[in-house]
Each structure stands twice: as structure tokens, then as C-alpha cells.
Amino acid sequence: MVRVGTLPMRLLTQRYGADITYSEEIIALKLRNCRRTVNHAIDTIDYLDTNGVVVYRTCEQDRPNILQMGSADAVSALAAATNVFPDVDGIDLNCGCPKHFSVQGGMGAALLSKPETIRDILTTLQRNLPTRNITCKLRLLATVAESAQLMQAVAKTNIPAVAIHARYISDRPRDPARWDFVRDVIQAANLDIPVIINGDIFKYEDFARVREHTGASSVMIARGAIRNPSIFSTAPLPLMEEVIPEYIKLAIATDNHLLNTKYVVQQMMKEGMPDHRGDIFDRLNRVKTLEGLCALWNLQDQFSTLSVSRNRSRDTSYLGHHQQQATPPPPTASADVASIVGEKRLRDHDNDGGGDRSSSSGRKVGEEGEP
């Protein structure tokens, strides 16, 4: 989810029941040159660009986490992925984002017309990284046959799962997701790996409904998770009274940038309560400090408690002693994507006598949103 899938949102949705969370799309050319640092002030691992700006931030609680990558070639993809391992559980190649910044660089949806490039990137990552969790996300092509053929070509690279956004490149969020089309594609492709569907999943009950309708193994959620990140719970919580305050607390604790924190809260309110935002939304638009943002939800105490650590994590003199460049630890066993999005569903089905527990597994937070 562009500008939304940063660390506090990932932690929040994990808390509410998401099985796997994805980062926002991170460009390989930028990530490959980042410096890994240990931020002791807030207990995070930060990847900083040459100007000291955080490009990717994670922490011990942020697992299983998948870094969603934008790349146009295998060389830069491998350099970026190698740099970030083993602080992530896997890499997902973005082959579906239709936004201009992706397509103009040969990334995202531009790759849909370059299956050989997709194959080259995926096989290069698999051959050189100490994980089998290399996946990709596609969009629908013009016909069922073309879409199924692309999915089959991707599956032949031996990736453990593939995701499909149920829209064409030209579709916008207001256009209904094409569940029927995805159903036909899944049937035509007849893959041996789990297929993850994304598009128009807005409530907990949709998990089982879309899987039954399309035959997908799992679901990936983007705008539904922005509307209310507690969508992963059987009983979603009130957005204004509980969910947004919890998000703001996590944003403070992880020193998330004010502009990003404010943007995410705005998006939650726009998606989750489009007709009933009231005066608080106007006041939110005028907020210029984190303390002011906290005051809107009566979180001044949390702001005061965490402000010392938050300021220290940005203070260069403090970082000289407490945030240091670090060599990643040796690779360790990571969560297995295939077992979470595919095999777990089958085990749940067998264990409950055939009843539908599919919505309790394979719930994923989408990475790029639904432009």
C-alpha cells in the first residue's frame, strides 16, 4: 500500500490478526545503496539512504514480513534483496502497480508485457537468496488465456505462491474487482501453487466469500485494511475510538515520520468514514506537529512518555553512540509463505470436519494499494 504499509501499519494489522504483512513498494535502485543501522533508541533496524532518510524500517515484532520490491532488472533486484536480508522473511516482486513512477521505470505493470524479465528476476533471486519466499503479484491481462499463460510462466520459476489483483491495468478503484474473471483464470491456469487474490475485500466475511467464489487459496487486503485495519478480527473495532489511537501510539513508538503518520490517518478516515468525518478531519488537515496530532485523540500522555526516545532516534549526536552501522546476522529459518497461504488452509479444512475456517488463515495485508 503506497505510503501506508510502513512499520506502524504492519505492526497494527499483525496485532489484529494478519498472517503476513507487506511493505509499501520499495524501489530496488534506492534500496541497494542503503546502509543498515541498528537504532537502539527505538529497537528497530533501519535502512538509510545516502542522506540519512529511512527507506525501510523493521523490528523484531515485524514478522513474518515481506518486502515488496519494484525492479526492472535482475541485477538491481538481487543487490537490493541481498542488502536487506535477513531482516525480511521474503521478497515480493511488484508486477502490477500501474502508477506512473513504477511504469516509467520499467517496473510494476510494465513487467506484465515482459514475462522473460519477470522470470529472470525471480529465478535470480531464488538462486542467490537463502529463502524460498520469493513471490510476485500480477494484474489481469486482456483475456483469460493471456492471464492464465502468464501465471503458468511465473509458476514455472518454482515460486511458492503468486498473487493476482482482480483488475486490468486501466481499471481504477471505483471499478469493481473482476472476481469472475479471476475464477476463470485460476481454473484455466490450474496451478500447483497457492493463488492469492486481491481486490474489493472490505470485511471479514469477504475472506471466505472470495475464496469460495474464485478458488483462490488466500486473500490480500489493501483498501479494506485502510478502511479499518482490524478487518482481520472476527469483530472489527471502532475506527475512531480504538483503531486510530492504537495506530498513532505505534507511530510514536516507531518514530514514524509525522507527514506519513498524518497521511495514513487521513486515508483511514477517508476510506472508513467518507460521509461522517466531521470537524476532527478538518482539524487533522491543519495539524503541523506530532503533539498536535496526538491531542486530537487525547494521547498527550503517550506523546510525552515516548518523546525522549523519539527525539533521540533522530539526534545525530545520540546516533553516534546508539545507532550504528551493522552487519546483518547470519540467515535464519523464516516463515514459509506457501504453508501460510496454501497448506494451512487445507489443514484447517481437514481438522474441522469440512467446515469453513478458511477466513482464519491466509490473511495478508496488500502492499501497493488499489490505484
mmCIF file of N, CA, C and O in Angstrom, residues 194-236:
data_model
loop_
_atom_site.group_PDB
_atom_site.id
_atom_site.type_symbol
_atom_site.label_atom_id
_atom_site.label_comp_id
_atom_site.label_asym_id
_atom_site.label_seq_id
_atom_site.Cartn_x
_atom_site.Cartn_y
_atom_site.Cartn_z
ATOM 1 N N PRO A 194 -0.264 -22.021 -4.417
ATOM 2 C CA PRO A 194 -1.360 -21.170 -3.962
ATOM 3 C C PRO A 194 -1.472 -19.890 -4.783
ATOM 4 O O PRO A 194 -0.469 -19.298 -5.179
ATOM 5 N N VAL A 195 -2.716 -19.476 -5.033
ATOM 6 C CA VAL A 195 -3.004 -18.210 -5.695
ATOM 7 C C VAL A 195 -3.658 -17.288 -4.668
ATOM 8 O O VAL A 195 -4.611 -17.669 -3.989
ATOM 9 N N ILE A 196 -3.133 -16.085 -4.568
ATOM 10 C CA ILE A 196 -3.620 -15.088 -3.621
ATOM 11 C C ILE A 196 -4.383 -14.026 -4.400
ATOM 12 O O ILE A 196 -3.857 -13.466 -5.356
ATOM 13 N N ILE A 197 -5.612 -13.742 -4.007
ATOM 14 C CA ILE A 197 -6.423 -12.757 -4.722
ATOM 15 C C ILE A 197 -6.475 -11.449 -3.949
ATOM 16 O O ILE A 197 -6.535 -11.433 -2.719
ATOM 17 N N ASN A 198 -6.464 -10.345 -4.689
ATOM 18 C CA ASN A 198 -6.558 -9.002 -4.122
ATOM 19 C C ASN A 198 -7.608 -8.225 -4.899
ATOM 20 O O ASN A 198 -7.666 -8.310 -6.125
ATOM 21 N N GLY A 199 -8.437 -7.476 -4.169
ATOM 22 C CA GLY A 199 -9.409 -6.622 -4.835
ATOM 23 C C GLY A 199 -10.794 -6.686 -4.225
ATOM 24 O O GLY A 199 -11.428 -7.747 -4.212
ATOM 25 N N ASP A 200 -11.271 -5.551 -3.684
ATOM 26 C CA ASP A 200 -12.628 -5.415 -3.133
ATOM 27 C C ASP A 200 -12.910 -6.385 -1.993
ATOM 28 O O ASP A 200 -13.972 -7.026 -1.949
ATOM 29 N N ILE A 201 -12.011 -6.495 -1.068
ATOM 30 C CA ILE A 201 -12.210 -7.300 0.140
ATOM 31 C C ILE A 201 -12.286 -6.309 1.301
ATOM 32 O O ILE A 201 -11.275 -5.774 1.745
ATOM 33 N N PHE A 202 -13.500 -6.058 1.769
ATOM 34 C CA PHE A 202 -13.724 -4.943 2.684
ATOM 35 C C PHE A 202 -14.216 -5.343 4.072
ATOM 36 O O PHE A 202 -14.308 -4.497 4.953
ATOM 37 N N LYS A 203 -14.554 -6.608 4.260
ATOM 38 C CA LYS A 203 -14.969 -7.038 5.589
ATOM 39 C C LYS A 203 -14.547 -8.479 5.821
ATOM 40 O O LYS A 203 -14.213 -9.202 4.877
ATOM 41 N N TYR A 204 -14.546 -8.884 7.085
ATOM 42 C CA TYR A 204 -14.041 -10.187 7.463
ATOM 43 C C TYR A 204 -14.741 -11.309 6.701
ATOM 44 O O TYR A 204 -14.105 -12.274 6.275
ATOM 45 N N GLU A 205 -16.040 -11.172 6.493
ATOM 46 C CA GLU A 205 -16.803 -12.215 5.815
ATOM 47 C C GLU A 205 -16.384 -12.386 4.352
ATOM 48 O O GLU A 205 -16.626 -13.437 3.750
ATOM 49 N N ASP A 206 -15.752 -11.363 3.791
ATOM 50 C CA ASP A 206 -15.321 -11.456 2.396
ATOM 51 C C ASP A 206 -14.189 -12.459 2.206
ATOM 52 O O ASP A 206 -13.979 -12.958 1.096
ATOM 53 N N PHE A 207 -13.437 -12.757 3.279
ATOM 54 C CA PHE A 207 -12.319 -13.694 3.149
ATOM 55 C C PHE A 207 -12.804 -15.024 2.577
ATOM 56 O O PHE A 207 -12.273 -15.527 1.587
ATOM 57 N N ALA A 208 -13.804 -15.596 3.244
ATOM 58 C CA ALA A 208 -14.321 -16.890 2.801
ATOM 59 C C ALA A 208 -15.085 -16.763 1.488
ATOM 60 O O ALA A 208 -15.014 -17.640 0.617
ATOM 61 N N ARG A 209 -15.820 -15.650 1.328
ATOM 62 C CA ARG A 209 -16.664 -15.485 0.151
ATOM 63 C C ARG A 209 -15.830 -15.415 -1.134
ATOM 64 O O ARG A 209 -16.148 -16.087 -2.123
ATOM 65 N N VAL A 210 -14.742 -14.644 -1.124
ATOM 66 C CA VAL A 210 -13.951 -14.505 -2.338
ATOM 67 C C VAL A 210 -13.182 -15.786 -2.648
ATOM 68 O O VAL A 210 -13.010 -16.157 -3.814
ATOM 69 N N ARG A 211 -12.762 -16.490 -1.613
ATOM 70 C CA ARG A 211 -12.049 -17.742 -1.856
ATOM 71 C C ARG A 211 -12.977 -18.801 -2.439
ATOM 72 O O ARG A 211 -12.603 -19.541 -3.346
ATOM 73 N N GLU A 212 -14.176 -18.849 -1.904
ATOM 74 C CA GLU A 212 -15.144 -19.822 -2.432
ATOM 75 C C GLU A 212 -15.537 -19.462 -3.866
ATOM 76 O O GLU A 212 -15.685 -20.340 -4.726
ATOM 77 N N HIS A 213 -15.669 -18.177 -4.147
ATOM 78 C CA HIS A 213 -16.120 -17.733 -5.466
ATOM 79 C C HIS A 213 -15.057 -17.952 -6.534
ATOM 80 O O HIS A 213 -15.371 -18.323 -7.680
ATOM 81 N N THR A 214 -13.803 -17.728 -6.182
ATOM 82 C CA THR A 214 -12.738 -17.737 -7.194
ATOM 83 C C THR A 214 -11.870 -18.990 -7.177
ATOM 84 O O THR A 214 -11.185 -19.280 -8.154
ATOM 85 N N GLY A 215 -11.848 -19.716 -6.047
ATOM 86 C CA GLY A 215 -10.935 -20.839 -5.916
ATOM 87 C C GLY A 215 -9.547 -20.429 -5.476
ATOM 88 O O GLY A 215 -8.620 -21.256 -5.463
ATOM 89 N N ALA A 216 -9.372 -19.161 -5.100
ATOM 90 C CA ALA A 216 -8.073 -18.697 -4.601
ATOM 91 C C ALA A 216 -7.766 -19.332 -3.256
ATOM 92 O O ALA A 216 -8.666 -19.712 -2.497
ATOM 93 N N SER A 217 -6.483 -19.447 -2.949
ATOM 94 C CA SER A 217 -6.060 -20.055 -1.697
ATOM 95 C C SER A 217 -6.066 -19.071 -0.540
ATOM 96 O O SER A 217 -6.224 -19.454 0.614
ATOM 97 N N SER A 218 -5.871 -17.805 -0.846
ATOM 98 C CA SER A 218 -5.711 -16.809 0.202
ATOM 99 C C SER A 218 -6.135 -15.457 -0.331
ATOM 100 O O SER A 218 -6.416 -15.298 -1.522
ATOM 101 N N VAL A 219 -6.182 -14.475 0.576
ATOM 102 C CA VAL A 219 -6.598 -13.133 0.193
ATOM 103 C C VAL A 219 -5.545 -12.119 0.614
ATOM 104 O O VAL A 219 -4.856 -12.293 1.621
ATOM 105 N N MET A 220 -5.415 -11.085 -0.182
ATOM 106 C CA MET A 220 -4.537 -9.961 0.109
ATOM 107 C C MET A 220 -5.406 -8.706 0.187
ATOM 108 O O MET A 220 -6.226 -8.460 -0.692
ATOM 109 N N ILE A 221 -5.217 -7.946 1.233
ATOM 110 C CA ILE A 221 -6.127 -6.832 1.509
ATOM 111 C C ILE A 221 -5.353 -5.525 1.506
ATOM 112 O O ILE A 221 -4.324 -5.403 2.166
ATOM 113 N N ALA A 222 -5.882 -4.555 0.769
ATOM 114 C CA ALA A 222 -5.251 -3.240 0.717
ATOM 115 C C ALA A 222 -6.225 -2.185 1.237
ATOM 116 O O ALA A 222 -6.167 -1.800 2.403
ATOM 117 N N ARG A 223 -7.141 -1.734 0.384
ATOM 118 C CA ARG A 223 -8.053 -0.664 0.823
ATOM 119 C C ARG A 223 -8.934 -1.093 1.983
ATOM 120 O O ARG A 223 -9.307 -0.272 2.824
ATOM 121 N N GLY A 224 -9.282 -2.392 2.048
ATOM 122 C CA GLY A 224 -10.072 -2.859 3.181
ATOM 123 C C GLY A 224 -9.347 -2.680 4.500
ATOM 124 O O GLY A 224 -9.956 -2.388 5.536
ATOM 125 N N ALA A 225 -8.022 -2.837 4.460
ATOM 126 C CA ALA A 225 -7.219 -2.658 5.671
ATOM 127 C C ALA A 225 -7.004 -1.191 5.983
ATOM 128 O O ALA A 225 -6.749 -0.832 7.132
ATOM 129 N N ILE A 226 -7.081 -0.337 4.977
ATOM 130 C CA ILE A 226 -7.014 1.103 5.237
ATOM 131 C C ILE A 226 -8.326 1.578 5.847
ATOM 132 O O ILE A 226 -8.339 2.395 6.768
ATOM 133 N N ARG A 227 -9.446 1.074 5.346
ATOM 134 C CA ARG A 227 -10.748 1.434 5.916
ATOM 135 C C ARG A 227 -10.797 1.131 7.400
ATOM 136 O O ARG A 227 -11.276 1.942 8.204
ATOM 137 N N ASN A 228 -10.318 -0.055 7.750
ATOM 138 C CA ASN A 228 -10.265 -0.428 9.167
ATOM 139 C C ASN A 228 -9.265 -1.559 9.316
ATOM 140 O O ASN A 228 -9.538 -2.694 8.932
ATOM 141 N N PRO A 229 -8.077 -1.272 9.856
ATOM 142 C CA PRO A 229 -7.047 -2.298 9.988
ATOM 143 C C PRO A 229 -7.452 -3.492 10.833
ATOM 144 O O PRO A 229 -6.817 -4.541 10.753
ATOM 145 N N SER A 230 -8.531 -3.366 11.615
ATOM 146 C CA SER A 230 -8.990 -4.509 12.414
ATOM 147 C C SER A 230 -9.892 -5.425 11.606
ATOM 148 O O SER A 230 -10.561 -6.300 12.165
ATOM 149 N N ILE A 231 -9.916 -5.278 10.281
ATOM 150 C CA ILE A 231 -10.685 -6.166 9.402
ATOM 151 C C ILE A 231 -10.284 -7.621 9.607
ATOM 152 O O ILE A 231 -11.059 -8.541 9.350
ATOM 153 N N PHE A 232 -9.076 -7.864 10.099
ATOM 154 C CA PHE A 232 -8.585 -9.227 10.289
ATOM 155 C C PHE A 232 -9.174 -9.886 11.526
ATOM 156 O O PHE A 232 -8.970 -11.076 11.746
ATOM 157 N N SER A 233 -9.899 -9.133 12.345
ATOM 158 C CA SER A 233 -10.549 -9.673 13.532
ATOM 159 C C SER A 233 -11.980 -10.065 13.192
ATOM 160 O O SER A 233 -12.617 -9.446 12.333
ATOM 161 N N THR A 234 -12.490 -11.078 13.875
ATOM 162 C CA THR A 234 -13.868 -11.503 13.611
ATOM 163 C C THR A 234 -14.864 -10.400 13.937
ATOM 164 O O THR A 234 -15.930 -10.330 13.332
ATOM 165 N N ALA A 235 -14.510 -9.532 14.883
ATOM 166 C CA ALA A 235 -15.362 -8.404 15.232
ATOM 167 C C ALA A 235 -14.536 -7.123 15.118
ATOM 168 O O ALA A 235 -13.861 -6.722 16.075
ATOM 169 N N PRO A 236 -14.546 -6.479 13.945
ATOM 170 C CA PRO A 236 -13.757 -5.262 13.761
ATOM 171 C C PRO A 236 -14.061 -4.202 14.814
ATOM 172 O O PRO A 236 -15.203 -4.067 15.276
#
